[in-house]
Short mmCIF file of C-alpha atoms in Angstrom, two decimals:
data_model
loop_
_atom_site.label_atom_id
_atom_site.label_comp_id
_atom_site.label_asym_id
_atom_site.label_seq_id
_atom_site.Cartn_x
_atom_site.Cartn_y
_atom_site.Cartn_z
CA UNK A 12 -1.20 -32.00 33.36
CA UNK A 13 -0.15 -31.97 37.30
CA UNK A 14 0.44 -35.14 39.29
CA UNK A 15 -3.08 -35.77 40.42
CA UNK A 16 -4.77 -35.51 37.17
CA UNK A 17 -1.95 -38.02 36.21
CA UNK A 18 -2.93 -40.95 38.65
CA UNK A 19 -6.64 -40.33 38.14
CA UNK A 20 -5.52 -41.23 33.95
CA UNK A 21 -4.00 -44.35 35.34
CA UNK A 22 -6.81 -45.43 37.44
CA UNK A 23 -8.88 -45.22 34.08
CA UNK A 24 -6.92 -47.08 32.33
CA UNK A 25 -6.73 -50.12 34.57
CA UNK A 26 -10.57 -50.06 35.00
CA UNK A 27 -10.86 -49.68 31.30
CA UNK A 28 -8.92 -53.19 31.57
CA UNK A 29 -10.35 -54.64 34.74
CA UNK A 30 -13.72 -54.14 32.82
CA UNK A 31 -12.50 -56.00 29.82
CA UNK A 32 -10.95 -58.78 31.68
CA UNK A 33 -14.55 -59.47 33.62
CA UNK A 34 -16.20 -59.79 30.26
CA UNK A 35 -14.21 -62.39 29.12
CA UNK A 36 -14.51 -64.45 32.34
CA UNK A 37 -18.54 -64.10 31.92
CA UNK A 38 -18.49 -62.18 35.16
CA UNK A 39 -21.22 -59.70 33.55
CA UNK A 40 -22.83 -58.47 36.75
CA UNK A 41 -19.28 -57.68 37.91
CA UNK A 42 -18.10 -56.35 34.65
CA UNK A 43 -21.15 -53.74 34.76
CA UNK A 44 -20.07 -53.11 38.35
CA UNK A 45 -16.78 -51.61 37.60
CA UNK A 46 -18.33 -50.05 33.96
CA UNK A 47 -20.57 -47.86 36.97
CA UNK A 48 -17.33 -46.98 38.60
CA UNK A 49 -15.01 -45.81 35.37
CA UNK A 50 -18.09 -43.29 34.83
CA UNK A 51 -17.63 -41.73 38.29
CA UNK A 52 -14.02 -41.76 37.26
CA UNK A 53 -14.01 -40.62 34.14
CA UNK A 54 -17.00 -37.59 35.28
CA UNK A 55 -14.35 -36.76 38.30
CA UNK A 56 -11.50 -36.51 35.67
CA UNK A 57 -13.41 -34.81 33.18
CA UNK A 58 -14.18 -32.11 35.90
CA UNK A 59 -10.65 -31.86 37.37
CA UNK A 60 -9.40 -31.28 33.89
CA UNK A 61 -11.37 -28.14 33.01
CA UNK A 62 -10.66 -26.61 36.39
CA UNK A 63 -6.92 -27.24 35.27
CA UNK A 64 -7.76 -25.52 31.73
CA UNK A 65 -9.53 -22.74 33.10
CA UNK A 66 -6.83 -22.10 35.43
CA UNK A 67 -4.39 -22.15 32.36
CA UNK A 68 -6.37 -20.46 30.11
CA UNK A 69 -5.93 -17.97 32.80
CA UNK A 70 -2.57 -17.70 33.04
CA UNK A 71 -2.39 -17.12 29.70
CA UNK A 72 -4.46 -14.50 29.57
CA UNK A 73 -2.29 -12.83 32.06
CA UNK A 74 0.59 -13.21 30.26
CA UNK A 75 -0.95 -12.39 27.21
CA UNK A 76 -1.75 -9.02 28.94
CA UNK A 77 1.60 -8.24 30.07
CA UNK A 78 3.55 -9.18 26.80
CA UNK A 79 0.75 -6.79 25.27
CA UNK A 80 1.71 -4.18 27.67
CA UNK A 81 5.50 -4.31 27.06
CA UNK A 82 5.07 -4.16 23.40
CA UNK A 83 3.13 -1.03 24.17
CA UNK A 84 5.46 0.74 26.38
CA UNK A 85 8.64 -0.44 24.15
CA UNK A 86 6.48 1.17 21.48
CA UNK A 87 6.01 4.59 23.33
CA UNK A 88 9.98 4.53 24.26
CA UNK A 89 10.84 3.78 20.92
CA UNK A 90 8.58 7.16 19.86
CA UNK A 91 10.38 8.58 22.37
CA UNK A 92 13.67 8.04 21.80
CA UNK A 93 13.15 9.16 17.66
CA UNK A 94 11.54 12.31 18.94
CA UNK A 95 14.71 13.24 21.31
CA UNK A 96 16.91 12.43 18.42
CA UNK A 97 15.10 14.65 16.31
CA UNK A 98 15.34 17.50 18.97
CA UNK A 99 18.88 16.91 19.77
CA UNK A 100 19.44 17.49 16.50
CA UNK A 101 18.48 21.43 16.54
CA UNK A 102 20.06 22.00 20.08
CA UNK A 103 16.94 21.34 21.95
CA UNK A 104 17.77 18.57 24.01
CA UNK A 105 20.61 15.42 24.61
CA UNK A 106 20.49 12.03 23.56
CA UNK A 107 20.87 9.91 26.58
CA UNK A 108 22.30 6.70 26.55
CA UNK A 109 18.70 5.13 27.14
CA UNK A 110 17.54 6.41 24.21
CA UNK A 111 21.00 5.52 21.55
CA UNK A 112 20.65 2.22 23.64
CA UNK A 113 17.07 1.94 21.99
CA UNK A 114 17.55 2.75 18.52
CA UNK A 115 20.95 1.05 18.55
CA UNK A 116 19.11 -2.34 18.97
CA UNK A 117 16.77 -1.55 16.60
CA UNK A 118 19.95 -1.27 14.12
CA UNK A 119 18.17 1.98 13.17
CA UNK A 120 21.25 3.24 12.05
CA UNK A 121 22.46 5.27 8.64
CA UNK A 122 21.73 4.26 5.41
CA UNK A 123 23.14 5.21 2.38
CA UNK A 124 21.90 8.66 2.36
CA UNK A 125 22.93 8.96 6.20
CA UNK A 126 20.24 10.43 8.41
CA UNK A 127 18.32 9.15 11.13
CA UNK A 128 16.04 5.92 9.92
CA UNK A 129 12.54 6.23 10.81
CA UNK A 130 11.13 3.28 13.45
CA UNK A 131 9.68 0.69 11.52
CA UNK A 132 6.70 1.32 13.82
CA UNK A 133 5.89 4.99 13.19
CA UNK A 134 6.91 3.47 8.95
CA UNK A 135 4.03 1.30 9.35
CA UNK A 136 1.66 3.87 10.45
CA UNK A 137 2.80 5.79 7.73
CA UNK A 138 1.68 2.93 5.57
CA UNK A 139 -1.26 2.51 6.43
CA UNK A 140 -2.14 6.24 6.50
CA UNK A 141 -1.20 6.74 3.07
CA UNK A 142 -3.01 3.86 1.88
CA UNK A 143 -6.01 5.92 2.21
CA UNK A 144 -9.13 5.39 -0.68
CA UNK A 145 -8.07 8.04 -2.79
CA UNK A 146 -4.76 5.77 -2.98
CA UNK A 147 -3.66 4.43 -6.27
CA UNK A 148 -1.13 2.17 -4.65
CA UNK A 149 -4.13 0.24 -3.70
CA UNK A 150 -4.68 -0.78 -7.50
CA UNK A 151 -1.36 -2.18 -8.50
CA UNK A 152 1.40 -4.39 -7.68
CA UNK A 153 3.23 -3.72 -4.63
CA UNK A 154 6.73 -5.70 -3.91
CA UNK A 155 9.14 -5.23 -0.95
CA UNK A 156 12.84 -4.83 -2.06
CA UNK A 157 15.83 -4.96 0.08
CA UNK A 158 18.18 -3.98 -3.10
CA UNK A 159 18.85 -1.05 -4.22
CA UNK A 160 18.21 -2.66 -7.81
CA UNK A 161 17.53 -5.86 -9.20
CA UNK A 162 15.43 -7.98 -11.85
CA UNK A 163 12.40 -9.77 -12.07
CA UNK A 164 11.65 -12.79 -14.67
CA UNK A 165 8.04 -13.47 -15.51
CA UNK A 166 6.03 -15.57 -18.49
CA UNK A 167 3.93 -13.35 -20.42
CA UNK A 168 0.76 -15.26 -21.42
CA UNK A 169 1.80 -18.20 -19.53
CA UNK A 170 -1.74 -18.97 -18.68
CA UNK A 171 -2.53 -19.81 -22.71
CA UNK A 172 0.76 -21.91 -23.74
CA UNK A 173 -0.11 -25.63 -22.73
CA UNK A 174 2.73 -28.12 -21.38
CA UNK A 175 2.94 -30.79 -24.25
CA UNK A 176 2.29 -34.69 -24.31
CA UNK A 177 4.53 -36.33 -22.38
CA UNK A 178 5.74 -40.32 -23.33
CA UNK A 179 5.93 -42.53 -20.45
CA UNK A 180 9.88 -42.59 -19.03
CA UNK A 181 10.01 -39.90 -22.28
CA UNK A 182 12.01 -36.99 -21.59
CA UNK A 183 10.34 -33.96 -20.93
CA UNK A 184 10.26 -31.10 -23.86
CA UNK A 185 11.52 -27.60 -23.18
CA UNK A 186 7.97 -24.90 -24.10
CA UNK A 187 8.80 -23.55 -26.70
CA UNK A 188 7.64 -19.90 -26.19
CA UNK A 189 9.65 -16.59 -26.31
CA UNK A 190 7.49 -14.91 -23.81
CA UNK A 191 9.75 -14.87 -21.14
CA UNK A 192 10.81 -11.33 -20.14
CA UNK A 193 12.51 -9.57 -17.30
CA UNK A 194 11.68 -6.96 -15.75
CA UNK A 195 14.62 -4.77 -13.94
CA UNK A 196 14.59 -2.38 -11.61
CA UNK A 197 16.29 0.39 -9.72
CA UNK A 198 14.62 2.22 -6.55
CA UNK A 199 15.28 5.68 -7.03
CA UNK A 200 15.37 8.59 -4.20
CA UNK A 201 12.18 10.52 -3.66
CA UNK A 202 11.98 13.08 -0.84
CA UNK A 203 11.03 16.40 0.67
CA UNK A 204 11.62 18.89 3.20
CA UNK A 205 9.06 19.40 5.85
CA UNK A 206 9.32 22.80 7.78
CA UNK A 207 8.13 23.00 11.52
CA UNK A 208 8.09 25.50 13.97
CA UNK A 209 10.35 25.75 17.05
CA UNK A 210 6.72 25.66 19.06
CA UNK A 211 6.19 22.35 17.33
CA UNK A 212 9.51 21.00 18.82
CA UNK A 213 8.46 21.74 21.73
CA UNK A 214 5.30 19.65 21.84
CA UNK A 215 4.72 16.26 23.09
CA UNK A 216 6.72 13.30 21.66
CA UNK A 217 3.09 11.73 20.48
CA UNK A 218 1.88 15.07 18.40
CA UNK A 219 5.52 15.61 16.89
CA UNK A 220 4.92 11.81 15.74
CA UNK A 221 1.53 12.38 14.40
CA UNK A 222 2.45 15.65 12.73
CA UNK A 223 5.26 13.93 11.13
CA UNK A 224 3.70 11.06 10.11
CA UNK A 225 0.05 12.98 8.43
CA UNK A 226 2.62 14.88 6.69
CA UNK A 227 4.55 12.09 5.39
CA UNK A 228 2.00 9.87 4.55
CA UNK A 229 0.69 12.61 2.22
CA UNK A 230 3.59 13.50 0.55
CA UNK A 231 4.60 9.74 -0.21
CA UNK A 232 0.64 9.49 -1.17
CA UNK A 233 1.21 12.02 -3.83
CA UNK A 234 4.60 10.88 -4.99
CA UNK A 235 2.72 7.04 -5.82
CA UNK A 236 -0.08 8.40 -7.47
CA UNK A 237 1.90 10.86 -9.58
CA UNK A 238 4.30 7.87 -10.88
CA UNK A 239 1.62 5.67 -11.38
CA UNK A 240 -0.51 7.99 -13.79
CA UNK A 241 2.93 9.08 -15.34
CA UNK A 242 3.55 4.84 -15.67
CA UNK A 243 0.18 4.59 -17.31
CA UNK A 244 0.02 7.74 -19.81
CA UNK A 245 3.76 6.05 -20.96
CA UNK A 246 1.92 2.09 -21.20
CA UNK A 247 -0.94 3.96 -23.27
CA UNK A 248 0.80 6.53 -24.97
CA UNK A 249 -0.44 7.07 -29.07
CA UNK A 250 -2.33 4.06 -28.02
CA UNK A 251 -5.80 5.86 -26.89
CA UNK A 252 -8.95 4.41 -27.64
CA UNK A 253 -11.65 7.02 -28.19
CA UNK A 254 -15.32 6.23 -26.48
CA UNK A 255 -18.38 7.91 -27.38
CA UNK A 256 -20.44 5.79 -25.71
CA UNK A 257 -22.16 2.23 -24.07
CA UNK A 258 -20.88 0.49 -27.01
CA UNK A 259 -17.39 1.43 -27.01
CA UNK A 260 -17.31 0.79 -23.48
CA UNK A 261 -18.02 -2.23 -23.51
CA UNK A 262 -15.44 -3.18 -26.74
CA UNK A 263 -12.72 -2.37 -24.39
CA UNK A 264 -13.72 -5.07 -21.98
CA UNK A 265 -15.20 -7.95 -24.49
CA UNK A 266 -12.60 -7.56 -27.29
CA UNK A 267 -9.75 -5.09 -26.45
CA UNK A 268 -8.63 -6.50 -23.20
CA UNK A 269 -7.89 -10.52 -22.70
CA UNK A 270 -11.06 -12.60 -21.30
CA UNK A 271 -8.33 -13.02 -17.96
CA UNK A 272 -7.52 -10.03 -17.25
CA UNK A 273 -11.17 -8.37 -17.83
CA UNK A 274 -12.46 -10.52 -14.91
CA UNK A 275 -10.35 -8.65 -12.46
CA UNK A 276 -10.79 -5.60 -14.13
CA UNK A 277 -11.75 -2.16 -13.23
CA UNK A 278 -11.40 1.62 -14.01
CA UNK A 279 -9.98 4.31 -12.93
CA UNK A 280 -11.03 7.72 -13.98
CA UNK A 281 -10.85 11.51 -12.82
CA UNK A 282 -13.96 14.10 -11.39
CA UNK A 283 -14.68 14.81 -15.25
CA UNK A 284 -14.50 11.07 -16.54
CA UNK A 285 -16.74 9.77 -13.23
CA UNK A 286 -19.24 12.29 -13.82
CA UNK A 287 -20.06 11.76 -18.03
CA UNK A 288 -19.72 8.02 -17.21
CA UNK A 289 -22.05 8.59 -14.12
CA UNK A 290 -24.91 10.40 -16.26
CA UNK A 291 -24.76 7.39 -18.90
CA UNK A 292 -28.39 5.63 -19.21
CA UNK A 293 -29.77 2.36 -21.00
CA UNK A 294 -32.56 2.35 -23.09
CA UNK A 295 -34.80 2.30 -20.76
CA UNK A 296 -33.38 5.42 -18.94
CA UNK A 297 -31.85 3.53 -16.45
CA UNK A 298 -28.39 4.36 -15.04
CA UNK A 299 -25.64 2.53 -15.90
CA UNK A 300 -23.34 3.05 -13.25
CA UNK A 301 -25.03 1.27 -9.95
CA UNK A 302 -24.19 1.09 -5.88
CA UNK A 303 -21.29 -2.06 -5.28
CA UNK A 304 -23.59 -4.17 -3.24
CA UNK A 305 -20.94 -4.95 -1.05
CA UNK A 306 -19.57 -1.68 -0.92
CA UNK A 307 -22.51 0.86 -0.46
CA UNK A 308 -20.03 3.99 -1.16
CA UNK A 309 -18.66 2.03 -4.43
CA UNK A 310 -20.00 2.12 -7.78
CA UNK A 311 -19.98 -0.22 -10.54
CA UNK A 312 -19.67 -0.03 -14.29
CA UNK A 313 -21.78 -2.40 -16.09
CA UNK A 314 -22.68 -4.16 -12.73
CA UNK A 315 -18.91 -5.36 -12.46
CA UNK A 316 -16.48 -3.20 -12.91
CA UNK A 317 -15.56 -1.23 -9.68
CA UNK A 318 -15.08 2.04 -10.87
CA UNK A 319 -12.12 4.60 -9.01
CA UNK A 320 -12.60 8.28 -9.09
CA UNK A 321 -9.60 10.46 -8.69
CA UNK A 322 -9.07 14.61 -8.69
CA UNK A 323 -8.98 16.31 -11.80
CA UNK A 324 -5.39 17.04 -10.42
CA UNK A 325 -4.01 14.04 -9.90
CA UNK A 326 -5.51 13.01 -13.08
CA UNK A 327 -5.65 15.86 -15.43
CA UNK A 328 -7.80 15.99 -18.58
CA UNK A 329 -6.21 16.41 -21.40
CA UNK A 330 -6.60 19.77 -23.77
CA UNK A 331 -8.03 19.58 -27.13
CA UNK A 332 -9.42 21.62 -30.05
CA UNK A 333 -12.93 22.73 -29.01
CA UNK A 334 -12.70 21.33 -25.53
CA UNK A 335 -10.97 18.33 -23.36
CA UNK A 336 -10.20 14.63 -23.31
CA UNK A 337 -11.43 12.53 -19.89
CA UNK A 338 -8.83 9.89 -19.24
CA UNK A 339 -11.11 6.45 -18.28
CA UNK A 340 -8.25 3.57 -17.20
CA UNK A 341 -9.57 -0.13 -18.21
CA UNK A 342 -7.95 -3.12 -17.44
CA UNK A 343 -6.36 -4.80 -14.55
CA UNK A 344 -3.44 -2.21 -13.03
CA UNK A 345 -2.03 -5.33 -10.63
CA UNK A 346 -1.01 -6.71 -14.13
CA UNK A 347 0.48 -4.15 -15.49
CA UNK A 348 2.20 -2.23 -12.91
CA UNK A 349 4.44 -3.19 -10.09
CA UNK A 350 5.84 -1.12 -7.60
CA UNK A 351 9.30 -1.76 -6.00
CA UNK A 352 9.47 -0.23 -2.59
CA UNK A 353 12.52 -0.81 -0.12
CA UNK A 354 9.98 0.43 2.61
CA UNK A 355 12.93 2.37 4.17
CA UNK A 356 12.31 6.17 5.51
CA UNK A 357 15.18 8.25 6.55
CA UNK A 358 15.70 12.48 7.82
CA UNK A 359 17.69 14.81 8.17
CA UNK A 360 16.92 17.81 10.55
CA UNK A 361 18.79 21.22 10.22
CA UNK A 362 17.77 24.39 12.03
CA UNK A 363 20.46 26.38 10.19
CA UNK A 364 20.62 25.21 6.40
CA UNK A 365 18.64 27.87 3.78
CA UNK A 366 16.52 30.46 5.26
CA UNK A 367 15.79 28.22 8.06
CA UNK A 368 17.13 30.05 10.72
CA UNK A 369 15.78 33.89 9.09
CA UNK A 370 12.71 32.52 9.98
CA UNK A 371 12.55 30.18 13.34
CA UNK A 372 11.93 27.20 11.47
CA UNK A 373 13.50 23.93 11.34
CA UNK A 374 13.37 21.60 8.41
CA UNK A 375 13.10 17.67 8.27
CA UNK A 376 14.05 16.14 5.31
CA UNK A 377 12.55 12.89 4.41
CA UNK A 378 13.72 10.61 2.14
CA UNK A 379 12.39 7.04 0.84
CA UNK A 380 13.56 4.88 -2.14
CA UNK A 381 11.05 3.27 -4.82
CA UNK A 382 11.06 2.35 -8.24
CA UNK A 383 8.18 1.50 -10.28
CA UNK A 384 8.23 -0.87 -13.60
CA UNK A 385 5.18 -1.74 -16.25
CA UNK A 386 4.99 -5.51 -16.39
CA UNK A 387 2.33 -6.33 -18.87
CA UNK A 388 0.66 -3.15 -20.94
CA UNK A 389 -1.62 -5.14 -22.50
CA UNK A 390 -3.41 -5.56 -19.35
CA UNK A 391 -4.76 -1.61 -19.54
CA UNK A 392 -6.39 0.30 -22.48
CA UNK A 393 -6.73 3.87 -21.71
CA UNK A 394 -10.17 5.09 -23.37
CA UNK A 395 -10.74 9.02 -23.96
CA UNK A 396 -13.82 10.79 -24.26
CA UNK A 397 -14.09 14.09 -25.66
CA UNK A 398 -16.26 16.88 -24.15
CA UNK A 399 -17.07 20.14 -25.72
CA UNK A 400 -15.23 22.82 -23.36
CA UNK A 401 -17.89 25.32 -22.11
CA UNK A 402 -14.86 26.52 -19.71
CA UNK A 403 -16.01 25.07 -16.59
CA UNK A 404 -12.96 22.34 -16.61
CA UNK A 405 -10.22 24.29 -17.94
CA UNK A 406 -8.19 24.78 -14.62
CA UNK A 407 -8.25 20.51 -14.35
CA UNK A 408 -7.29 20.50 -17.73
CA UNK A 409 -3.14 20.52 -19.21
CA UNK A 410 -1.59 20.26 -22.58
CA UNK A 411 -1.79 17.75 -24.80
CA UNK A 412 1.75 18.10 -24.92
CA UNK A 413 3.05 18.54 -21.41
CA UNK A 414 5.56 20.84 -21.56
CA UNK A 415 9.11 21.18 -20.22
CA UNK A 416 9.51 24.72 -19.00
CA UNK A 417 12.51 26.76 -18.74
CA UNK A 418 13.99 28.04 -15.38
CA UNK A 419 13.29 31.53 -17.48
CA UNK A 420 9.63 31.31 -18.20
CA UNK A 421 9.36 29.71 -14.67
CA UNK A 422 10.89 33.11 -13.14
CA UNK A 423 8.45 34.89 -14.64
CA UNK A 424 5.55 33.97 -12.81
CA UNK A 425 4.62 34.80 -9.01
CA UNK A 426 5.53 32.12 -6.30
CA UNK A 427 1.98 31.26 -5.51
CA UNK A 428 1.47 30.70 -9.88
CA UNK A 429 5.03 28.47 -9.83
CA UNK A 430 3.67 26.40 -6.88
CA UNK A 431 0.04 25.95 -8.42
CA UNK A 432 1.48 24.72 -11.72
CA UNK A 433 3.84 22.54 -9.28
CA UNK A 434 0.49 21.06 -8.16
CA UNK A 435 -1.13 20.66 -11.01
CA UNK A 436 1.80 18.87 -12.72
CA UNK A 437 1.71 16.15 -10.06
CA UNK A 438 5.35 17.04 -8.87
CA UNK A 439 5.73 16.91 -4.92
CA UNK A 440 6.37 20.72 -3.90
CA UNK A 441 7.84 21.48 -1.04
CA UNK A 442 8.25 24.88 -1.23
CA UNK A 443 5.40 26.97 0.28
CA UNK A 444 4.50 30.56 -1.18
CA UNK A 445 5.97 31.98 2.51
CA UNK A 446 9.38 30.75 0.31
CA UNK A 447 11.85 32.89 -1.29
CA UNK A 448 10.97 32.92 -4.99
CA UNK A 449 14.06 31.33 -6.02
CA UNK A 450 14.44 28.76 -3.51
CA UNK A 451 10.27 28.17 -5.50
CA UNK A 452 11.75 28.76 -8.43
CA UNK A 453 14.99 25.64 -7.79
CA UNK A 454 12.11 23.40 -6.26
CA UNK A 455 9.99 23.28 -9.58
CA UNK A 456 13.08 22.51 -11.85
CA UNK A 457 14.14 20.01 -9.31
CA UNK A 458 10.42 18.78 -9.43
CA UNK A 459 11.03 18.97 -13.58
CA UNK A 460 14.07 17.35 -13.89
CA UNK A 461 12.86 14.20 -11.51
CA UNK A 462 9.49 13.78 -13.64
CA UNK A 463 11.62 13.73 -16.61
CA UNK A 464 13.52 10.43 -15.28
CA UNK A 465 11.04 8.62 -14.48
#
């Protein structure tokens, strides 16, 4: 408030008074005088004060604007600066001392791994990007870690054991209940190597970045939904419930799962799964799977069960005699599945390493570290339902058995045969067919051998 508006508050305080002290001396006519003249003061003021707000408000604004502004170019030098570290790493360019100045404050540094970390702007974008609605991740329990392991304590059923009576000045009882558990965990290395052309290099700072990050957001899109299916066929393994119908259905969500957890239930399903449960029809011929009201492209089972439809890859049926089993998730995933991500992203560019160089390429390894942990299993029943093969479904379809392959039977198929099975096994290729078979052939037993220690 400046100096004038100041003086004009006094002034309306001592008429405030002045009117007050009239009234007691019966000096009415005088009293409503000066009540006639705190108005005008009090309108002036009033006035004066939102010119002074405006004005403010203003400012504000202004330097609203610029802080915006900055934050935008820092963001663009930042970009910059990752882009000419990345090029400087294959000989096309220097680092200047602008740009190590940049990432230097950032403390994007080495980690563990060593390698270049990734801007926590370009890892947000990532984020978000991979978060996409064919996104798993979206269903369970995500928690940021800044460990490289560590444990978790939580109360199953906490939410039915009751505190006991307590006497007044009594002391109070320990709850007797074994249900506490913990839950440890230890983020584990995932990664690939992405392989870019020299004219890619070249390119603007911004379309290296957006390359780099599609690609990446992909790749870690794939690695979360492969590790949470392999996390729920473990919960639910020899523990399938089959479904032949409405009525089995709806066992699983009035009897098999708890009253709590059914409420924020839903189910998750692949192309083969969605489409019997999509053809399913009440008495009165009526479908049973309707439009989300709130979510037009969403459908519902039962009216409340949001329903999430994957691939038949990244959920494959499973093979059977005479046909296939549909995998149909129930239950609350948030519950039963947590996530432990140290959100960190680091690479390593070579020009020179493998067959790089043979063939103008130059690869960027990316690296991230997550771990992923069941926390209650009772909070998912996986239902099956069989349907008669008529050989439409069999390339969505593995053994009932997955089976670990050897590196010999693996040599005996064709690169492009290797990589498909890659696919269909949910392991994170990164070997393309343009590959030399055996560098194919040492990515899918890498692929193996990570699956396997999950």
């Amino acid at each position: 408030m400046n100096k004038e508006l100041k003086e004009m508050l006094d002034s309306i305080k001592a008429k405030k008074q002045e009117v007050r002290d009239l009234c007691k001396a019966g000096k009415i006519e005088d009293a409503a005088k000066a009540k006639d003249e705190l108005k005008d003061l009090q309108a002036q003021f009033d006035l004066l004060y939102d010119l002074e707000q405006d004005k403010l408000d203003d400012m504000q604004q202004q330097a609203a604007a610029g802080t915006a502004k900055k934050i935008v170019d820092q963001t663009k030098k930042i970009a910059g600066a990752f882009v000419n570290a990345i090029k400087a790493a294959v000989g096309k360019g220097d680092l200047s001392a602008e740009d190590k100045e940049i990432l230097n404050s950032m403390n994007e540094g080495k980690d563990e791994d060593g390698g270049l970390t990734v801007p926590k702007d370009i890892r947000t974008a990532v984020k978000e990007l991979r978060r996409s609605e064919d996104a798993l991740e979206n269903l369970v329990n995500v928690e940021r870690v800044t460990t490289l392991s560590g444990s978790r304590v939580i109360e199953r059923y906490a939410d039915q054991t009751p505190f006991d009576n307590v006497d007044e000045a009594a002391e109070f009882p320990e709850v007797s209940t074994p249900q506490f558990e913990k839950i440890d965990y230890k983020v584990k290395k995932k990664g690939g190597i992405l392989k870019v052309t020299q004219e890619l290099l070249s390119d603007t700072a911004e379309n290296i970045i957006g390359y780099l990050k599609r690609w990446i957001a992909k790749k870690a899109k794939a690695t979360r939904n492969f590790m949470i299916i392999a996390k729920v066929r473990e919960i639910t393994k020899d523990a399938e419930v089959p479904v032949a119908g409405l009525d089995d259905l709806k066992r699983i969500f009035n009897i098999l799962l708890d009253p709590a957890i059914a409420l924020g239930s839903c189910v998750v399903t692949n192309q083969d799964g969605y489409n019997w449960l999509d053809t399913l029809k009440d008495k009165d011929g009526k479908y049973i799977m309707q439009p989300d009201p709130t979510k037009p492209m969403s459908t519902l089972l039962f009216g409340k069960y949001p329903v999430k439809k994957v691939s038949n890859r990244t959920m494959p049926s499973i093979a059977a005699e005479g046909g296939y089993k549909v995998p149909i998730v129930c239950g609350d995933l948030k519950e039963a599945i947590t996530i432990f991500d140290r959100e960190t992203l680091t690479i390593d560019i070579s020009s020179v390493a493998g067959e790089l160089w043979k063939t103008d390429q130059t690869g960027i390894k990316v690296r991230e570290r997550l771990d992923i942990q069941s926390v209650d299993e009772e909070a998912i029943v996986m239902a099956e339902h069989f349907i008669a093969s008529d050989g439409a479904a069999a390339a969505s379809v593995e053994p009932e058995e997955k089976k670990t392959y050897t590196q010999a039977e693996i040599e005996k198929l064709s690169r492009e045969k290797i990589i498909a099975l890659g696919t269909q096994l949910g392991y994170t290729m990164t070997t393309t067919a343009a590959d030399e078979k055996a560098a194919v052939v040492a990515d899918f037993m890498a692929q193996q051998t990570a699956a396997q220690g999950e």
